[in-house]
Steps between C-alpha positions, in 0.01 A plus 500: 500500500228319306548138396337267249296339778283811544474826689728546801332503844573870551313592183201287596488670842510838333198415282300374797224733616236502769230463233673199343537326837133552587378387157708182528373428852138551392546273197653227716219526758239484224663188356531316832145517637577802713825398663718806540847414367799480728774758461732232362257379232403852405866594460561190290213588267652846451850366449653682797632425846249519785687794652425706190131501593570678827595811308129529415320322787644485848296192598214275391235728652619782278475269199144402597413869525628545145308199372172626650564842353551333161151350523336825607666673205301273268164607643305770316489822698165680526511867411394734777243669276358175359149380580580299814274201428630393156852597612480268802359227276793530258748518785356184662516318167859610448594392852342160444697455177827591672435261789415215265830562320686512831305281748783506757440872555165473681655365819753781533352807329364663812771379736783721378626759749690695234272538197652619176410799285263307272316362803465843659394656170235231454354545849498877469324485161228266629433720804507815287248359253263398778533837672430681173198272458339635815624256766613629835846387607337236720280391211803477273675282758197271531467474122871435439508223763184334370606506136844358573355231725265395222762500224762317707250244626354435157842446345599255775182300437530532123854363500412216736194369319557220248289688246672605183362389167129421443597133495657525845193679634278228357715225651506671840123545503447138398731386781298701753175356370639148523579555869185695580172320412234745383244379749739568787656822370232661283633856518857403414369296206289791382802735501723251322249407229321833465803727522855359502438237232331737256691565174728801524519507879820661627567529871701815431178677403395483863767763567302767317174413672655534844698811410194682365302411813778649715525816290122547510508456878780752539304749293197455726706547817729777372304787651447329836868490597634797693 
């Protein structure tokens, strides 16, 4: 029977869903610098008893699988009949955006032994697009691994660097110059003054330079893989 203090526990349990649990866990991880919430804290945030979560996830590994699948579901899927090169470019950009939103995911995305449907659908779409683009299955594997290594690595570096606003970039470059006399470190000084300290510089733009180099290289090697 309902009371003035709110919904009864049974009703709250009945409205709980797998999707709601995962969304809450992802939101908590995003808000806590990547710390996956404990079952107790997750249950508290949902207003249920911890045991109620086990109706949807038998253990923490299963919850992590669901959280990773949540992230993969946000990534744009390439169509099998799309031009592989721009499709892989858009997919890499979408993956980068998802990983920046959920930085905790990088460390566990490829470690899951029981991938979810969104994860499997994503992988299959990437492979299918590359195969339709003329890559052998070995070439598709090489390309997939290289692209993911680049995107993951760039995001890790991007999130770690103290470079956000133009002011922060300027301050960081000035700090480096103060510690590195030009006569002793001429090349570092040249890069700081002639590149990083120029108006409008954005470290994130380096992502596109590297990505296009990789895509051009894959195109050159595509017909050599058997």
